[in-house]
mmCIF file of C-alpha atoms in Angstrom:
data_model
loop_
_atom_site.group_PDB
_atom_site.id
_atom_site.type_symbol
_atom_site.label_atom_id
_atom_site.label_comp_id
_atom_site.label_asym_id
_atom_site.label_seq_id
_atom_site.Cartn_x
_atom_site.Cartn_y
_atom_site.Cartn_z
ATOM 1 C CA UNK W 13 0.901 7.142 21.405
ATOM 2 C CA UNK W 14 -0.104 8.130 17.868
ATOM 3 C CA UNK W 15 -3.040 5.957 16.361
ATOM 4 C CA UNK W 16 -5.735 6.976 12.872
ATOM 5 C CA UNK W 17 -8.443 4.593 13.392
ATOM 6 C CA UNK W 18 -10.645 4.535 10.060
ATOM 7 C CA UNK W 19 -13.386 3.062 8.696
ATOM 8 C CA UNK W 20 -13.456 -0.594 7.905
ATOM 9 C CA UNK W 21 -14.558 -1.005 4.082
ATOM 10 C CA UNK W 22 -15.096 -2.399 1.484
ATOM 11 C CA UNK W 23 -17.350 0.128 0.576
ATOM 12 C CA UNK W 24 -19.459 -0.419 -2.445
ATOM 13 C CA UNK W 25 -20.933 2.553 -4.146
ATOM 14 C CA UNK W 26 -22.426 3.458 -7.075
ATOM 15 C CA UNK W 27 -21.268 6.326 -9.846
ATOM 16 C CA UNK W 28 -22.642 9.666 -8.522
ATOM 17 C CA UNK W 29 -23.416 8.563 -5.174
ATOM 18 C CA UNK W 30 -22.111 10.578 -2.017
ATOM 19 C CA UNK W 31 -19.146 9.638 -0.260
ATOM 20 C CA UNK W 32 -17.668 9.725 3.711
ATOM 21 C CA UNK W 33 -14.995 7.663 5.062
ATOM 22 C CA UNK W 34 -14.325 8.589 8.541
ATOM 23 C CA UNK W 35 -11.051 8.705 10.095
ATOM 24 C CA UNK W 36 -10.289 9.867 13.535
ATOM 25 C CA UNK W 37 -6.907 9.818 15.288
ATOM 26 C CA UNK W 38 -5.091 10.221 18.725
ATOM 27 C CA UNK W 39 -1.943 12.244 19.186
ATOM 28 C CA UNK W 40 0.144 13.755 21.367
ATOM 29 C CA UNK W 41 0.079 17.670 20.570
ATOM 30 C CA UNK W 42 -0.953 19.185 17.142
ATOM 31 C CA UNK W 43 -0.354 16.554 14.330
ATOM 32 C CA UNK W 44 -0.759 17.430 10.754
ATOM 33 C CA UNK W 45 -3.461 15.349 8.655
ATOM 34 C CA UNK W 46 -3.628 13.453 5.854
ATOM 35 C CA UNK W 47 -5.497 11.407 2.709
ATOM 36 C CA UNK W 48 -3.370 9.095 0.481
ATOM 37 C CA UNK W 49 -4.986 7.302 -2.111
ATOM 38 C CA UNK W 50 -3.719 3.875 -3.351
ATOM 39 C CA UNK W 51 -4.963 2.742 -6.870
ATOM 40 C CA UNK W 52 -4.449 -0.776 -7.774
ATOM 41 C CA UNK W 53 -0.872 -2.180 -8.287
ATOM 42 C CA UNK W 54 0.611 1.508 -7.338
ATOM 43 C CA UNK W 55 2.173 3.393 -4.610
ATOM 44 C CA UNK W 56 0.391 6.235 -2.128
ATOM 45 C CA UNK W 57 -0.349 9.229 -3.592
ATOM 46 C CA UNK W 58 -1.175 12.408 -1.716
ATOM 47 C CA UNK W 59 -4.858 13.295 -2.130
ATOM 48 C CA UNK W 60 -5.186 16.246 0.347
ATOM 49 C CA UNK W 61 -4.212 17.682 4.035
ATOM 50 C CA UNK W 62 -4.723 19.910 6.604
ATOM 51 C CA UNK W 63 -1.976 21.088 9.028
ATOM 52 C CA UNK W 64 -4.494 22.544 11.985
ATOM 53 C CA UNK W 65 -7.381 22.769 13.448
ATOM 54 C CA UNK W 66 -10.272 24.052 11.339
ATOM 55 C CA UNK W 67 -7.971 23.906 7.704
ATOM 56 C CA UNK W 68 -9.483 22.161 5.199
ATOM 57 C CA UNK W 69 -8.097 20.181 2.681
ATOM 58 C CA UNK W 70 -9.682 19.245 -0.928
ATOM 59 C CA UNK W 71 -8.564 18.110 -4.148
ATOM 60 C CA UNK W 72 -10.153 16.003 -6.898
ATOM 61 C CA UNK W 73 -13.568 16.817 -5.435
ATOM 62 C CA UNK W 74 -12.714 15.842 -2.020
ATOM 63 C CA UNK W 75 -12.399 17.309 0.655
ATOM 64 C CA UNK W 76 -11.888 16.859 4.274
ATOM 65 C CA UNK W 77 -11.950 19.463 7.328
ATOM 66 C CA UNK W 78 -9.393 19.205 10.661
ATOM 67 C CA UNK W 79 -11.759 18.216 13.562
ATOM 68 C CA UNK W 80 -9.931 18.973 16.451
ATOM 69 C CA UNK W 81 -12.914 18.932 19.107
ATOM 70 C CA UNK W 82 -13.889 15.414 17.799
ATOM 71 C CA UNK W 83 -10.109 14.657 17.000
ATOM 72 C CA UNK W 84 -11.471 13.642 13.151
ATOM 73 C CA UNK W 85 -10.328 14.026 9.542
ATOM 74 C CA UNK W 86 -13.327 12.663 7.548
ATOM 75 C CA UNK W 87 -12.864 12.369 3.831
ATOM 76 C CA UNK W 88 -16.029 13.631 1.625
ATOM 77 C CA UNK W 89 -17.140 13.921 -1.889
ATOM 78 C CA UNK W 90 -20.345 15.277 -3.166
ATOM 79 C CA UNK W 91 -20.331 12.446 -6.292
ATOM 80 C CA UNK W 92 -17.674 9.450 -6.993
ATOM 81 C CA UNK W 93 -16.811 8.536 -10.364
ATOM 82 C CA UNK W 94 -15.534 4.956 -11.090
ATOM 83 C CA UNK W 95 -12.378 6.235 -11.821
ATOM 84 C CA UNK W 96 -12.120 7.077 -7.510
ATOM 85 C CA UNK W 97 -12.081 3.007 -7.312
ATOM 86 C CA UNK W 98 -8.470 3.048 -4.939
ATOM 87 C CA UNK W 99 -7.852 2.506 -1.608
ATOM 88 C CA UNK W 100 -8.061 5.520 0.741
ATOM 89 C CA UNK W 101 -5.777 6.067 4.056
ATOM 90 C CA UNK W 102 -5.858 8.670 6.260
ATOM 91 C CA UNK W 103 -2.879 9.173 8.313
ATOM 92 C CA UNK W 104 -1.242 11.394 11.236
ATOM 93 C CA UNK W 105 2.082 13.117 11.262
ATOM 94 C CA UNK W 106 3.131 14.704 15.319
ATOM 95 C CA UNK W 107 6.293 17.013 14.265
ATOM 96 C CA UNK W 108 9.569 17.500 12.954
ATOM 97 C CA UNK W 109 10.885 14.109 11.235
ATOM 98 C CA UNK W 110 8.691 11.577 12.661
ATOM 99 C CA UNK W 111 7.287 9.182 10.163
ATOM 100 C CA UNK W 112 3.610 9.017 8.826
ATOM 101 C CA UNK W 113 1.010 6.730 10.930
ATOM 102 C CA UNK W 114 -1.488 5.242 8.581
ATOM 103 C CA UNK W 115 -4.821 3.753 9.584
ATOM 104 C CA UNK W 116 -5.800 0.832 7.662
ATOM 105 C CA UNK W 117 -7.039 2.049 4.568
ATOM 106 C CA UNK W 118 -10.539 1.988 3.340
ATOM 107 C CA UNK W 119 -10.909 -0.049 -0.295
ATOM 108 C CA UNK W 120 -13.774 2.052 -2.042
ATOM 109 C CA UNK W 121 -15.655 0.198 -5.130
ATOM 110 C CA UNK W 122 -17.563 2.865 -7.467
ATOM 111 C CA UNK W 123 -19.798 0.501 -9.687
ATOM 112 C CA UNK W 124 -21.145 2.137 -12.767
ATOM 113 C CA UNK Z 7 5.481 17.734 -8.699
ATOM 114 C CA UNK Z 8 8.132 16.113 -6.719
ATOM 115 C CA UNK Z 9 8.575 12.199 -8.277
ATOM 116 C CA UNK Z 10 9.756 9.493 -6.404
ATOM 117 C CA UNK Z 11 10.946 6.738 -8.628
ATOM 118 C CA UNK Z 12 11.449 3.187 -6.990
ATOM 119 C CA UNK Z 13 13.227 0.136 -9.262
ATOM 120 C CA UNK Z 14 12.266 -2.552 -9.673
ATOM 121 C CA UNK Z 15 8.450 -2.149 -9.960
ATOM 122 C CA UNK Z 16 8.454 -6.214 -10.026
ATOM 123 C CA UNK Z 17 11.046 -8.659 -8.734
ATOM 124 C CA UNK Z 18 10.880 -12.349 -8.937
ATOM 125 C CA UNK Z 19 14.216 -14.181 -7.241
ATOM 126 C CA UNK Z 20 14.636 -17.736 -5.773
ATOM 127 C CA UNK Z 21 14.824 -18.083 -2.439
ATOM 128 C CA UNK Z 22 18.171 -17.460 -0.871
ATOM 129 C CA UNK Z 23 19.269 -14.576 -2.892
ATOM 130 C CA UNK Z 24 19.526 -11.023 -2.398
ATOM 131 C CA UNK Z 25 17.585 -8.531 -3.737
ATOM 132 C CA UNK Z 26 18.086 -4.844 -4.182
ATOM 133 C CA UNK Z 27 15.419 -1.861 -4.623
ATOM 134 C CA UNK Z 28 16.412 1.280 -5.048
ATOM 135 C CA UNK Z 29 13.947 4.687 -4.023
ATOM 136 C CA UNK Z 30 15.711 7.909 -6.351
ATOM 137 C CA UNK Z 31 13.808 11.395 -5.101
ATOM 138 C CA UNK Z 32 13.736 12.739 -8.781
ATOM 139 C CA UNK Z 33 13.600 16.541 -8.323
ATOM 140 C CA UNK Z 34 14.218 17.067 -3.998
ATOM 141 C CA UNK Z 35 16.769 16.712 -1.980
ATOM 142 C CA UNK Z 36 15.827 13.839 1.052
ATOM 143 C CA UNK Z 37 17.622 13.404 3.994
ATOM 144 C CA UNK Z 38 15.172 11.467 5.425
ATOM 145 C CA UNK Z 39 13.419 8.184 3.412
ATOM 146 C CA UNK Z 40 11.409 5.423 5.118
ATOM 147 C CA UNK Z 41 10.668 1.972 4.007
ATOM 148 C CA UNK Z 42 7.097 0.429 4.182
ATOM 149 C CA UNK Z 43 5.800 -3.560 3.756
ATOM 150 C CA UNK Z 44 2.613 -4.131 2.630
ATOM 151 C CA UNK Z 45 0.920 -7.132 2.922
ATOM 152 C CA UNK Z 46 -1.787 -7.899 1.162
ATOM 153 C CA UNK Z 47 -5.482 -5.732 1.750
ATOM 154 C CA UNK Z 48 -3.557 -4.549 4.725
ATOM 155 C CA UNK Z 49 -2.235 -0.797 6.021
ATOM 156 C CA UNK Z 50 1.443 0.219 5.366
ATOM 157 C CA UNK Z 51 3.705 -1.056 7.601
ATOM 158 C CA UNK Z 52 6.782 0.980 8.295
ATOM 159 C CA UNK Z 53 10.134 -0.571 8.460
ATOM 160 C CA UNK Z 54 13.073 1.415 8.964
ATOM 161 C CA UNK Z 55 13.974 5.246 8.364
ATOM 162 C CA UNK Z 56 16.667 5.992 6.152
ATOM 163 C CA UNK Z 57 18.940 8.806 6.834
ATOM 164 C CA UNK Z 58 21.565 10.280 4.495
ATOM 165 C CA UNK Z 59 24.905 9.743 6.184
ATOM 166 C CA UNK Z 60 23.601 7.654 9.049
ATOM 167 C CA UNK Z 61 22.362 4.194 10.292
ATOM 168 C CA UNK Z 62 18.860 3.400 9.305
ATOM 169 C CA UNK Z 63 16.472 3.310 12.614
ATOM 170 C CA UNK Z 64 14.737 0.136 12.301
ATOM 171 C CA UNK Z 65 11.029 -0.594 13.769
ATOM 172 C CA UNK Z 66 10.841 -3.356 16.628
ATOM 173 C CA UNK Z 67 10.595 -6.600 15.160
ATOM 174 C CA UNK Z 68 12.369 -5.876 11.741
ATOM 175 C CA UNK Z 69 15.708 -7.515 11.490
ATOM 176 C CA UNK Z 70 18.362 -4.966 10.173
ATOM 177 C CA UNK Z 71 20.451 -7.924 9.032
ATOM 178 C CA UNK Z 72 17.749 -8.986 7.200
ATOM 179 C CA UNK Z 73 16.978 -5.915 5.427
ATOM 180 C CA UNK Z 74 20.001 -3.948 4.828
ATOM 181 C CA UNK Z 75 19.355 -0.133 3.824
ATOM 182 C CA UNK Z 76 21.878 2.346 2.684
ATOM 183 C CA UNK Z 77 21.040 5.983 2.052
ATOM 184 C CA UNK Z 78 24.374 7.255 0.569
ATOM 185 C CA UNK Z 79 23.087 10.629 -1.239
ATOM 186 C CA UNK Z 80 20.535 12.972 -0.606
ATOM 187 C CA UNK Z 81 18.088 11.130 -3.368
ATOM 188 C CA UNK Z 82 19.215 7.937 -3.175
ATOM 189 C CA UNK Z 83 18.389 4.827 -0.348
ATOM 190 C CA UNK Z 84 18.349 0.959 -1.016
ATOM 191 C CA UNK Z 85 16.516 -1.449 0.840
ATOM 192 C CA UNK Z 86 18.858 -4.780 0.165
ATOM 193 C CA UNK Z 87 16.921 -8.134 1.258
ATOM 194 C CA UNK Z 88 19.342 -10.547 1.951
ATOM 195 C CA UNK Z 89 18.917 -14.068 2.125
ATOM 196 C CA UNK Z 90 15.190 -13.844 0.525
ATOM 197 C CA UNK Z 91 12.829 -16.466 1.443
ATOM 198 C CA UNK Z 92 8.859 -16.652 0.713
ATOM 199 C CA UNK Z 93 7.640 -15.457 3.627
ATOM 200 C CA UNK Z 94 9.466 -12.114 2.259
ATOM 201 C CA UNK Z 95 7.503 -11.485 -0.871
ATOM 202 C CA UNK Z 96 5.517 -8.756 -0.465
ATOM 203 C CA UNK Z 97 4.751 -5.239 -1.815
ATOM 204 C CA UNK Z 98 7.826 -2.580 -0.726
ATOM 205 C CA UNK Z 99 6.780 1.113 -0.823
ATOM 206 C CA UNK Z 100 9.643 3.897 0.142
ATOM 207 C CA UNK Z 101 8.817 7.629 0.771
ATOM 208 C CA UNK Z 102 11.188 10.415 0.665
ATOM 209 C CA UNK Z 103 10.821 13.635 2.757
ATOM 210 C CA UNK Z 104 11.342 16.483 0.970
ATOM 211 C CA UNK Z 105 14.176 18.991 2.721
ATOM 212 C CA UNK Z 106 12.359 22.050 1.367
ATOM 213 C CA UNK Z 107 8.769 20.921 3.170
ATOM 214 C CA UNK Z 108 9.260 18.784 5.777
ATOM 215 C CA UNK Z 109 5.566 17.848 5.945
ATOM 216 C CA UNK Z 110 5.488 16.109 2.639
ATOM 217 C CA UNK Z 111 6.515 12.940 2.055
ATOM 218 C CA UNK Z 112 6.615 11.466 -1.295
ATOM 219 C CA UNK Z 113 6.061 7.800 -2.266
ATOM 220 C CA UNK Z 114 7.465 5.363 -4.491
ATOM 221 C CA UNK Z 115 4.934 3.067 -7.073
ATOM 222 C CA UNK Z 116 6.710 0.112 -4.894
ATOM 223 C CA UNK Z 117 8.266 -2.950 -5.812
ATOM 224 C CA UNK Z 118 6.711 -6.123 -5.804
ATOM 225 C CA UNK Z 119 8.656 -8.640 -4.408
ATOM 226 C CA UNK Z 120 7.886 -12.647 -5.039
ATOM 227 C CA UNK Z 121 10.233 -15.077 -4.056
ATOM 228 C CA UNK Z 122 10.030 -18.883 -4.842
#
């Protein structure tokens, strides 16, 4: 079946730092990818995605590239701001009108 | 871009009652809308897909007489929870797919849900 395994947080960094959250996933066929971010008390929003191998997706500063020989989506950004405090999930979607498959989510603390 | 607007933000009922939420796509046309629970610090867990015209297709171990959904336009689903007890409250998110790019899904703020 369909599974995005990511990256158990909380991670704790501080402003400016660099940041990776890795996400991989297992699917049947040639899923499209994505990064929702969550900030407190609100709904997903759609950060970025890729919809095949090699695409890259970015937005905001991050970015993430389609991994399809290591089956991975890694989210990256060169320098968080505090304001990127959220929680980050990556997530999976096969074909056609299948719902989204979320991994966990990764809760990401920027600390001035 | 394409809003999904989901009312009540914040619900508090006693236990026993019914509570409605409704998820309006603002500026698409949906056919298809899903319904997630999240608990708390935890992943999105998806309950039931909503499609305009048809019966919902709920996820194993969700009880459709429990949470009643109705998707009766193409921007318009409730999620009804009937009977609400404690173990309900929780934070409901809904998505809508957008007809016009079927690989988008737009989501909701969500509705927090507390029942005493």
């Amino acid at each position: 079946g369909n599974s995005v395994t990511q990256m158990e947080g909380p991670v704790t960094l501080s402003e400016e730092a660099f940041l990776t959250i890795n996400c991989t996933y297992t699917a049947t066929g040639y899923p499209s990818l994505f990064w929702y971010v969550q900030y407190p008390g609100e709904g997903l929003q759609l950060l970025l995605k890729a919809t095949k191998a090699d695409d890259k997706g970015s937005n905001k500063g991050f970015e993430a590239t389609y991994r399809k020989e290591t089956t991975s989506f890694h989210l990256e950004k060169g320098s968080v701001q505090v304001s990127d405090s959220a929680v980050y999930f990556c997530a999976l979607e096969n074909s056609g009108n299948t719902p989204l498959v979320f991994g966990k989510g990764t809760r990401l603390s920027v600390i001035a | 871009g394409a809003v999904v607007s989901q009312h009540p933000s914040w619900v508090i009922c006693k236990s026993g009652t019914s509570v409605k939420i409704e998820c309006r796509s603002l500026d698409f046309q949906a056919t298809t809308m899903f319904w997630y629970r999240q608990f708390p610090k935890q992943s999105l867990m998806l309950m039931a897909t909503s499609n305009e015209g048809s019966k919902a297709t709920y996820e194993q171990g969700v009880e459709k007489d429990k949470f009643l959904i109705n998707h009766a336009s193409l921007t318009l689903s409730t999620l009804t929870v009937t009977s609400a007890h404690p173990e309900d409250s929780s934070f409901y998110i809904c998505s809508a797919r957008d007809n016009e790019a079927k690989n988008i899904q737009y989501f909701g703020a969500g509705t927090r849900l507390s029942v005493l």
